[in-house]
XYZ file of C-alpha atoms in Angstrom:
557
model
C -33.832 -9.424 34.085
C -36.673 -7.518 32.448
C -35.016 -4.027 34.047
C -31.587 -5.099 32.366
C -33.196 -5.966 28.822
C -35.197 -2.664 29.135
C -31.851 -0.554 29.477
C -30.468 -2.123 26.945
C -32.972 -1.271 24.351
C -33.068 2.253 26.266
C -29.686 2.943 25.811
C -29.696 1.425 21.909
C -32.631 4.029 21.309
C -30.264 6.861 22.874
C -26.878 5.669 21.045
C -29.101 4.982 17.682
C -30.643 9.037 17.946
C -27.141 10.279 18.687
C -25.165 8.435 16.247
C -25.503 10.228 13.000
C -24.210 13.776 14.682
C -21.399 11.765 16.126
C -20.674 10.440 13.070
C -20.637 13.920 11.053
C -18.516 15.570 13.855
C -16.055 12.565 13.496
C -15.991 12.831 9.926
C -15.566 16.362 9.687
C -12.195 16.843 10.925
C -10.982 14.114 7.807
C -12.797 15.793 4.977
C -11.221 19.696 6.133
C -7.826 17.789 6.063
C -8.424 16.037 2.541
C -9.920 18.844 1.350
C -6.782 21.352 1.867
C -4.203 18.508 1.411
C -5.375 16.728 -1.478
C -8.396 18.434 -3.274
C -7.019 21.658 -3.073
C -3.866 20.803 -4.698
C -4.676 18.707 -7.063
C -7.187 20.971 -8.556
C -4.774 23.899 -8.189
C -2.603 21.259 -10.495
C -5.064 20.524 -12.908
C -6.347 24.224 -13.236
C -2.589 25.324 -13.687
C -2.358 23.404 -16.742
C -5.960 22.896 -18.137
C -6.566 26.548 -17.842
C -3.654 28.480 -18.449
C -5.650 31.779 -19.499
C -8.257 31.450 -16.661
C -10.089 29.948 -19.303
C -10.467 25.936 -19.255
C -9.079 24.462 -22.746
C -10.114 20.681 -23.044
C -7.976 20.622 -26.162
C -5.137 19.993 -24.200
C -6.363 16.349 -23.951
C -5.751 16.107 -27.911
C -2.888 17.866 -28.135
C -1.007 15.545 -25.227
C -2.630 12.254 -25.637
C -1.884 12.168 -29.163
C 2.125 12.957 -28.746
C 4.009 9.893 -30.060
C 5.773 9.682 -26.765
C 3.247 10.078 -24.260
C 0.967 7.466 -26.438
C 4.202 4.684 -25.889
C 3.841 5.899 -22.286
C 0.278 5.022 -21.759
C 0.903 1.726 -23.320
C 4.208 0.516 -21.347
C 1.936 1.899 -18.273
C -0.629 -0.920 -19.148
C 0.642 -3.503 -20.903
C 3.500 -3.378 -17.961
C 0.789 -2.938 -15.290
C -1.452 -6.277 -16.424
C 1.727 -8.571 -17.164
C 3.192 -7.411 -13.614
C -0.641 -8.016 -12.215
C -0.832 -11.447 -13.674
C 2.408 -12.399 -12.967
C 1.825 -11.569 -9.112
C -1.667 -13.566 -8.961
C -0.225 -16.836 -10.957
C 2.373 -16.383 -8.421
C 0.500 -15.213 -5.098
C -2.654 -17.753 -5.501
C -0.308 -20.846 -4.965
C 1.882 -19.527 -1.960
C -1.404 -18.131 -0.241
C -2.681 -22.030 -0.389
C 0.605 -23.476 0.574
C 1.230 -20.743 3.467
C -2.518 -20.582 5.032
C -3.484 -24.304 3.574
C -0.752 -26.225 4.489
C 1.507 -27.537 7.495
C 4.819 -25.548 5.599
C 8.354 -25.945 8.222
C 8.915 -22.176 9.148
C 5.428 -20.833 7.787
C 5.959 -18.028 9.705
C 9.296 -16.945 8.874
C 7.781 -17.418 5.016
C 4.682 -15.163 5.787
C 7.141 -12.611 7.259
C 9.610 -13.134 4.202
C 6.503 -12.638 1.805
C 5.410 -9.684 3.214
C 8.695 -7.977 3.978
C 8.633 -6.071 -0.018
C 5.474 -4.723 0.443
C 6.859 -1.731 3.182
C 10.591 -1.729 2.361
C 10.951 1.853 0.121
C 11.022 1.660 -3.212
C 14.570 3.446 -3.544
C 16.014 0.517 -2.262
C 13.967 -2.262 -3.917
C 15.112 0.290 -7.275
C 19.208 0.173 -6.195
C 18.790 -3.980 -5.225
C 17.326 -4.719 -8.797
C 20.102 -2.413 -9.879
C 23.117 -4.039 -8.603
C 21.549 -7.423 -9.710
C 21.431 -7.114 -13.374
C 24.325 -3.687 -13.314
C 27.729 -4.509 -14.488
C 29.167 -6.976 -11.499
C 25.845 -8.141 -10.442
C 25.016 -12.133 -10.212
C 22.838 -11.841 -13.197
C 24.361 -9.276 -15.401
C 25.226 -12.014 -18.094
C 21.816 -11.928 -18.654
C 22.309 -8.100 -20.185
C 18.933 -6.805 -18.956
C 20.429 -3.812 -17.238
C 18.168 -0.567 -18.602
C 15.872 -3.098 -20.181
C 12.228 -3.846 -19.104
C 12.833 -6.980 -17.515
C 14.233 -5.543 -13.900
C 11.188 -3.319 -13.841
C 8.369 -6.158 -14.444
C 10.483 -8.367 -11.551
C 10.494 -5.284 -9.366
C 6.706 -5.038 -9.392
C 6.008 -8.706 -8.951
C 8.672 -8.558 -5.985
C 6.491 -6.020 -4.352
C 2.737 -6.938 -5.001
C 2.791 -10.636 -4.776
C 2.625 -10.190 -1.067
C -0.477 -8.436 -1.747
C -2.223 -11.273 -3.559
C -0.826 -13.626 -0.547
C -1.683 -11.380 2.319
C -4.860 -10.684 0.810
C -5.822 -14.099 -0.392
C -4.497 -16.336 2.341
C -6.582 -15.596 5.251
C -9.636 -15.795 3.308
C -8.591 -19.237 2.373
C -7.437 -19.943 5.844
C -11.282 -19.239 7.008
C -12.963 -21.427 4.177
C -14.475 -24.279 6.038
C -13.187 -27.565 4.359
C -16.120 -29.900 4.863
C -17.562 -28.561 1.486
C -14.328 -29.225 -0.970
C -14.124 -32.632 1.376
C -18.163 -33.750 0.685
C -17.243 -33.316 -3.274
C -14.274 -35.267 -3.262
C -15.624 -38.493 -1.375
C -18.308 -37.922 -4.239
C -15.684 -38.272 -7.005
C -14.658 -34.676 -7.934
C -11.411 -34.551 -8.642
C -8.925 -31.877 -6.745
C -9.062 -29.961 -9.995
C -13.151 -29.545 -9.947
C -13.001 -29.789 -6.413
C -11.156 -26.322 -6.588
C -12.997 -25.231 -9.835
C -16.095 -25.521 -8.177
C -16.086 -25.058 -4.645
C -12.817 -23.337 -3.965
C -12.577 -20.903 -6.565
C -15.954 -19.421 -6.247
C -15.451 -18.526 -2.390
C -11.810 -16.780 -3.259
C -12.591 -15.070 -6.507
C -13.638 -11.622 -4.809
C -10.491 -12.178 -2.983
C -8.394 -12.768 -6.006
C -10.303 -9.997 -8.275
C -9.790 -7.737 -5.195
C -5.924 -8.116 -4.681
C -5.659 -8.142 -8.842
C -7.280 -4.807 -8.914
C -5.189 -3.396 -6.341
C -1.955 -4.766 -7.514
C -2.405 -3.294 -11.243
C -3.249 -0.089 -9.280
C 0.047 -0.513 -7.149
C 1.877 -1.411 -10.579
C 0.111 1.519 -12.550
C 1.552 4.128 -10.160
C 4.723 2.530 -9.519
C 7.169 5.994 -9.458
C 10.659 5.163 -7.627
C 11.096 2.004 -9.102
C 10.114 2.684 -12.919
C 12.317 6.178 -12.241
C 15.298 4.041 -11.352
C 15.333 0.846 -13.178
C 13.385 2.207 -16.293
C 15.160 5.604 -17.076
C 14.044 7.449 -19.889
C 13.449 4.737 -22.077
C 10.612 2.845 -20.290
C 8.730 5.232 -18.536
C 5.301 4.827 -17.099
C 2.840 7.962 -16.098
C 3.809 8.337 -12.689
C 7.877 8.732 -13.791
C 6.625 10.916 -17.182
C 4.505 13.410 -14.382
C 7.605 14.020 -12.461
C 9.602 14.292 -16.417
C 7.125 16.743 -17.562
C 7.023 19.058 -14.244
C 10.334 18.882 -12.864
C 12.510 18.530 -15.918
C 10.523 20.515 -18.723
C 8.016 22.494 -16.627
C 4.838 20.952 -19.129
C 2.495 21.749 -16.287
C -0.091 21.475 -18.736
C 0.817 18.060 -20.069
C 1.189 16.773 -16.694
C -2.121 18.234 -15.663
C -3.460 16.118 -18.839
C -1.687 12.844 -17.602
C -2.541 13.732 -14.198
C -6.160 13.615 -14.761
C -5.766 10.725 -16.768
C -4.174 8.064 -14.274
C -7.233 9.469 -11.853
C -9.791 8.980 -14.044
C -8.350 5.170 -14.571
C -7.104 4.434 -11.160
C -10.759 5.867 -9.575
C -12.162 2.829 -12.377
C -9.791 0.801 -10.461
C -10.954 1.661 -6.986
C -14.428 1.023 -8.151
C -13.904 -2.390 -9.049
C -11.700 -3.276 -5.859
C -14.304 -1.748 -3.572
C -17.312 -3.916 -5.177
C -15.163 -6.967 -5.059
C -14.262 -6.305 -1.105
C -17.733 -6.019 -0.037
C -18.497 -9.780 -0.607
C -17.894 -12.717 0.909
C -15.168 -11.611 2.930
C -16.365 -8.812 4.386
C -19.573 -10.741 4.947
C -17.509 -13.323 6.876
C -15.401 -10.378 8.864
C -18.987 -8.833 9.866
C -20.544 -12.138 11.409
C -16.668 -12.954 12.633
C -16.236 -15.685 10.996
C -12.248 -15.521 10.681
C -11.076 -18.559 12.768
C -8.126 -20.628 10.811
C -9.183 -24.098 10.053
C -7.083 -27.104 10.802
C -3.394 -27.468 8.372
C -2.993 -30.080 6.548
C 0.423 -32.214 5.619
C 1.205 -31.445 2.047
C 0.464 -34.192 -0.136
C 1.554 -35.003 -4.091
C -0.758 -32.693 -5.706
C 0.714 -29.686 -3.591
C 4.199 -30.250 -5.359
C 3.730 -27.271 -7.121
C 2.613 -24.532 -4.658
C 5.654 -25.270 -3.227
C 8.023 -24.736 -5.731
C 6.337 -21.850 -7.004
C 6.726 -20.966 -3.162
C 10.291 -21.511 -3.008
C 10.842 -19.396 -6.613
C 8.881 -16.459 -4.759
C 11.351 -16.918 -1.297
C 14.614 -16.931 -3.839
C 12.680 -13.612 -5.906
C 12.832 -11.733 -2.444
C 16.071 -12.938 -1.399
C 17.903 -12.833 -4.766
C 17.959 -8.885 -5.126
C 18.284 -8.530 -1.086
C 21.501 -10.514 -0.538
C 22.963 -9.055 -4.028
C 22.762 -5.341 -2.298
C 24.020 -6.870 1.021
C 27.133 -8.529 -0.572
C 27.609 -5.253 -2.577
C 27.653 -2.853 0.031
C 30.597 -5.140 1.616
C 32.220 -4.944 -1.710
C 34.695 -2.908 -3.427
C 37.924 -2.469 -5.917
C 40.072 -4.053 -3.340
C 37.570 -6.779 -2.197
C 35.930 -6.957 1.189
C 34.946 -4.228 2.997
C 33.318 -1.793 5.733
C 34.216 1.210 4.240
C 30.995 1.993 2.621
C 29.706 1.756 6.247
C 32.000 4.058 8.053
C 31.763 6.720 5.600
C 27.573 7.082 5.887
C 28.689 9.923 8.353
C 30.282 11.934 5.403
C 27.940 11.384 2.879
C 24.897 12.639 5.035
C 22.875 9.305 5.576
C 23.194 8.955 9.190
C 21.508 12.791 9.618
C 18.980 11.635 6.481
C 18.213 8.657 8.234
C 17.580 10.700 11.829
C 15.109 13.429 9.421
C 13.192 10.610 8.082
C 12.292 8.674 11.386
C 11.396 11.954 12.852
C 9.348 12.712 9.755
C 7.638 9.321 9.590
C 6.909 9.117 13.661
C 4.881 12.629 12.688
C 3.474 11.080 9.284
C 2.336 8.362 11.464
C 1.069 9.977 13.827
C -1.347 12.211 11.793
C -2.315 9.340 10.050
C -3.321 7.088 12.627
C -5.502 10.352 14.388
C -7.241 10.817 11.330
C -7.048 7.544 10.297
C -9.434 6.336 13.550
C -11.690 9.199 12.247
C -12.211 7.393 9.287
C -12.687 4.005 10.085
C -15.091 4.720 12.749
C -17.071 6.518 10.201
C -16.867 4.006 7.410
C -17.835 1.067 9.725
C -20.776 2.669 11.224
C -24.029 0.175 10.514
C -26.401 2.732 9.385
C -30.001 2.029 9.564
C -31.588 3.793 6.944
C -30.492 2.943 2.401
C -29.560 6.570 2.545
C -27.017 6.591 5.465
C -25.187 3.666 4.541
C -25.147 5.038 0.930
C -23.107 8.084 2.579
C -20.892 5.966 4.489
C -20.301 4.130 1.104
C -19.667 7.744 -0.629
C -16.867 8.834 2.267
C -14.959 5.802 1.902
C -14.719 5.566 -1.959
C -13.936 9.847 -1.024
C -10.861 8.659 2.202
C -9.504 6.132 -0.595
C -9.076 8.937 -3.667
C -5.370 9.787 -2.437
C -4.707 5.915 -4.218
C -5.749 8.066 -7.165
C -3.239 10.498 -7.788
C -0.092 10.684 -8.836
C 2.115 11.492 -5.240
C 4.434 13.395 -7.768
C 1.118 15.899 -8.740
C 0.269 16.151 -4.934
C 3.375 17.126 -4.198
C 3.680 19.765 -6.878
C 0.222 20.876 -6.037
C 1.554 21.609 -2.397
C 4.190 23.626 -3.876
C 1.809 26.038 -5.736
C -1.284 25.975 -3.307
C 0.827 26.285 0.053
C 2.881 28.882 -0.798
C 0.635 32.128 0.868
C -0.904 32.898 4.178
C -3.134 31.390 5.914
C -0.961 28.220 4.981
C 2.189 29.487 4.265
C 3.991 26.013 4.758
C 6.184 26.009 1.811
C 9.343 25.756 3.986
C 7.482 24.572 6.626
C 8.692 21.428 8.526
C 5.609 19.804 8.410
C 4.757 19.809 4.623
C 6.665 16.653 4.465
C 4.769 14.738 7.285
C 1.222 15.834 5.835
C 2.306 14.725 2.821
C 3.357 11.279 3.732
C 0.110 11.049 6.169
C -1.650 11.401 2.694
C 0.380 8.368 1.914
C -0.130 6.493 5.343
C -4.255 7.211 5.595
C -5.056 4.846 3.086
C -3.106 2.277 4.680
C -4.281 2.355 7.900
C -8.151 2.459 7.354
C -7.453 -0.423 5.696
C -6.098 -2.289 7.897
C -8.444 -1.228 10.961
C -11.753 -0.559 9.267
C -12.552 -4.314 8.778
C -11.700 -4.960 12.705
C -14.349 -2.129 13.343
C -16.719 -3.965 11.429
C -16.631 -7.123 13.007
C -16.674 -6.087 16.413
C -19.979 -7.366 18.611
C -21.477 -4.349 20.459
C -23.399 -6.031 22.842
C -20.645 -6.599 25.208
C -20.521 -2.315 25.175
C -23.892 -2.444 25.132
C -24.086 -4.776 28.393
C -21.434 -2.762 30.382
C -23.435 0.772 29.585
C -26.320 -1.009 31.067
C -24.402 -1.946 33.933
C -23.237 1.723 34.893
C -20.217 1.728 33.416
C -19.224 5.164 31.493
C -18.539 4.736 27.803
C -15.158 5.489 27.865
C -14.971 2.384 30.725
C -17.824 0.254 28.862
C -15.090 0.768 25.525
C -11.937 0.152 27.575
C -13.455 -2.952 28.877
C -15.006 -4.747 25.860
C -13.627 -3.170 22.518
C -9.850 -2.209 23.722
C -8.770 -5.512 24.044
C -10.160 -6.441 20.875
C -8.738 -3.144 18.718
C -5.114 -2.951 20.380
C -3.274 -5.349 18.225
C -4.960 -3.846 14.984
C -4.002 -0.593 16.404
C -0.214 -1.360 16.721
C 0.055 -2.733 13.077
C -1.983 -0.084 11.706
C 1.000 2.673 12.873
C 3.647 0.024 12.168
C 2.333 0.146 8.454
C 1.912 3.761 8.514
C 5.706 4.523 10.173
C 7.011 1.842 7.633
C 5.289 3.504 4.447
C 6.504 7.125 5.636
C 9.715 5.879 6.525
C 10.530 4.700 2.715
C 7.820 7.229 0.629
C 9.752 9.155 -1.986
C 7.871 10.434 -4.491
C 5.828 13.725 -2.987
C 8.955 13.507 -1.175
C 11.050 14.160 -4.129
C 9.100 16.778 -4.397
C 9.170 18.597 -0.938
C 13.049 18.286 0.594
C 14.607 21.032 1.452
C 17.935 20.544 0.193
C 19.677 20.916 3.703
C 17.499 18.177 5.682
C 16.770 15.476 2.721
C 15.030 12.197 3.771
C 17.204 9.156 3.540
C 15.674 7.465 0.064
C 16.559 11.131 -1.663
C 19.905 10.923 -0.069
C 19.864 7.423 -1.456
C 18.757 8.295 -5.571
C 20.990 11.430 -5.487
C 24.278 9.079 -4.390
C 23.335 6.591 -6.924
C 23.290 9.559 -9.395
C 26.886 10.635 -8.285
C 29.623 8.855 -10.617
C 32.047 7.111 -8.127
C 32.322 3.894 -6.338
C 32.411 5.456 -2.900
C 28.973 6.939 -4.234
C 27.491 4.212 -5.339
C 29.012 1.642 -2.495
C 27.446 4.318 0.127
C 24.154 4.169 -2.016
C 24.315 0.502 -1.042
C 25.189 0.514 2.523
C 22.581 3.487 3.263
C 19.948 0.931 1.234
C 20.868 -2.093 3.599
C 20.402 0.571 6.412
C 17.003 1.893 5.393
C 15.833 -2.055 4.503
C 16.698 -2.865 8.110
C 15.280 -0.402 10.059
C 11.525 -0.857 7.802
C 12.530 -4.608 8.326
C 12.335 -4.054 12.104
C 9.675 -1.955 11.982
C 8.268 -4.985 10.523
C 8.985 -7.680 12.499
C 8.083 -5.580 15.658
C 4.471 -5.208 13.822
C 4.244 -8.912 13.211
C 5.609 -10.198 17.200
C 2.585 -6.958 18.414
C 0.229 -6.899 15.767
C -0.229 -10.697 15.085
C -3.130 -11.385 13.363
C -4.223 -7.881 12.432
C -0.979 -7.762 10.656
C -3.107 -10.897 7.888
C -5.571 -7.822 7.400
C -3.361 -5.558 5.553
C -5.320 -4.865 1.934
């Protein structure tokens, strides 16, 4: 017994001395890649336009921030951003209880339902909003077509899941006994929640909030599609500026902008995160406690649950129905003619393209979260873990529209000539992806107990066989939902995109905006049927996530 404790602490010493070189080798590989495929770019962006004559004028700040235009810009970009936020927590906070909380018929098929927006592309979340409030559409008496209305909807349609996916298992792992002990003392359910509940999910809720205003903040293909040139946020004015006036150096300005704000928003999202939550992940503390039946007070989670179900289904069914529409009533035409119009070789590109994205991203991705999740011993190594993954999460922080314009002017030359290159597209949605995926598998690396490693080393067995016996079984599941996220997100991304398709092999959601650009119903009806298309196959992406994935799927965010 003595002999086994001694090799443990013998091979702890060995794995402790080693650790930090593994770590920097691991972590190596991740920075070179960010640094050619994100830093490089982007500053190549920002130079282009901050220093036109090789020398850097700041005035450019003035000169753009002051426009008239750019000024109603920056405040539909907030104002927009925080009313979409709120909306999405007022919303997400009661379905999270009523989903996690409560003993809900079909709670499954609602969690799947909830977080179906969050991956489908935002192309076709643009063209079902469209044909909802469009000439035709269910709602189109309510003459909000080219208004702001269909964009603030859009946003809450995609980040509520979000709050719920983000909120809900935390409140699934709160244990009850505490909100129980002050109610047979007399609290009411109100202070019972004011002053027990609340204070366990408020990093929870500050941490989605922040995210969501960052999701909203950036929004591109939505804004771009719904919005126009009326309401246009930063992310839609970038792409204005560079593609349709060539104002590299106001889009350089608004560039740096949106990073300087959305790295603020990071900040706050990442302090919130590291609290109770991950405190709970790290001792593994993430078991579900008991549902309960839904009683009177829970009346109104569930309504507000049933508005959010009819909010995703309302704009979903309206582009089904459509796509079987036309002049002479129903119809499969818009179907049989996605040969002609180029979808069905689109939609072949972009699952090729997203199986590489994913790929990439799940490689590097590992890199990452091993890194970030490594329990330094020493203030000054876990300050550098902190420090690489505030660096891994920067991509959040840029406009995709300037990285993909920065690819355009940076990888253009040898040694990385890859400006018709088949695999600029991949990198650039693996840029996309990363984010994604060390979030989802970074907090499973944190929680994991070494000592069953630690026993089998001790034992004999090789670390590859000590991992493959205690941590495999453990990391699979994340694994698998990690590149489901990562092949959903590439699958749909379309603003670098935008950017980078060679007109000859276009991804499906460009083949998508450019139909809904064409005049024509056999345009816009194949716009339709290629959306339904694109929503299924992220849809089964989805579900295949959920039935593999399970639980690692409730980590997303």
């Amino acid at each position: 017994m003595n002999g086994t404790r001694d090799g443990l602490r013998r091979g702890a010493r060995a794995r402790g001395a080693r650790a930090p070189f593994v770590m920097a080798a691991l972590a190596v590989v991740p920075l070179v890649f960010l640094a050619i495929f994100f830093a490089w770019p982007v500053a190549a962006m920002a130079v282009r336009g901050l220093a036109p004559g090789r020398h850097v004028d700041l005035g450019g700040f003035t000169d753009v921030l002051t426009r008239p235009r750019i000024l109603r810009v920056l405040w539909f970009t907030v104002w927009m951003a925080a009313l979409a936020t709120a909306c999405s927590v007022l919303l997400g906070v009661p379905v999270a209880h009523a989903l996690y909380r409560l003993r809900v018929p079909g709670a499954g098929v609602w969690r799947a339902l909830v977080v179906l927006p969050f991956v489908l592309p935002t192309v076709v979340v643009g063209v079902a909003f469209r044909s909802l409030f469009a000439d035709g559409g269910p709602l189109a008496w309510l003459g909000w077509d080219g208004s702001w209305q269909p964009v603030l909807l859009a946003m809450v349609f995609f980040n509520v899941s979000v709050v719920v996916r983000t909120v809900g298992p935390m409140w699934a792992s709160l244990d009850p006994r505490t909100a129980e002990s002050a109610a047979a003392l007399g609290a009411s359910p109100r202070e019972v929640f004011r002053t027990v509940t609340w204070p366990q999910l408020r990093p929870a809720v500050v941490s989605a909030a922040s995210v969501v205003f960052l999701f909203c903040s950036t929004a591109f293909g939505i804004v771009l599609m719904l919005g126009g040139l009326r309401y246009s946020t930063l992310e839609t004015e970038i792409y204005s500026l560079t593609v349709e006036f060539l104002d590299l150096r106001a889009a350089a300005v608004l560039s740096v902008t949106q990073f300087v704000l959305v790295a603020a928003l990071l900040v706050v999202s990442e302090r919130s995160r590291i609290g109770r939550h991950d405190e709970r992940v790290r001792r593994g503390v993430t078991q579900q406690t008991a549902l309960r039946r839904p009683g009177r007070g829970d009346v109104a989670a569930l309504t507000l649950t049933a508005a959010v179900g009819a909010l995703i289904l309302a704009p979903l069914v309206t582009l089904l129905v459509r796509s079987l529409r036309s002049d002479d009533g129903w119809t499969v035409q818009h179907y049989r003619g996605l040969g002609d119009l180029g979808v069905v070789g689109a939609l072949s590109q972009s699952w090729r393209i997203a199986i590489d994205a994913a790929l990439l991203a799940l490689v590097l991705g590992v890199c990452v979260c091993v890194v970030v999740s490594w329990r330094a011993a020493s203030p000054k190594g876990r300050s550098v873990v902190r420090l690489l993954d505030a660096a891994f999460m920067l991509p959040l922080g840029v406009s995709a529209v300037t990285v993909g314009f920065g690819f355009l002017i940076t990888l253009d030359r040898p040694p990385l000539d890859l400006r018709s290159s088949s695999a600029l597209i991949p990198i650039a949605q693996a840029m996309v992806a990363l984010p994604l995926v060390v979030r989802t598998l970074t907090p499973v690396l944190r929680s994991l107990d070494p000592r069953p490693r630690e026993a089998a080393a001790a034992l004999g067995a090789s670390p590859v066989r000590a991992w493959m016996t205690a941590d495999l079984p453990v990391l699979w599941r994340p694994f698998v939902a990690a590149a489901g996220f990562a092949l959903a997100v590439s699958l749909g991304e379309f603003g670098a995109t935008a950017f980078l398709a060679q007109p000859d092999s276009p991804t499906l959601p460009v083949v998508i905006y450019q139909l809904i650009g064409r005049p024509g119903d056999a345009n816009f009806g194949g716009a339709m049927a290629a959306s339904v298309v694109l929503a299924a196959v992220t849809g089964l992406v989805m579900v295949a996530v959920d039935k593999i994935g399970g639980v690692a799927a409730g980590r997303m965010g």
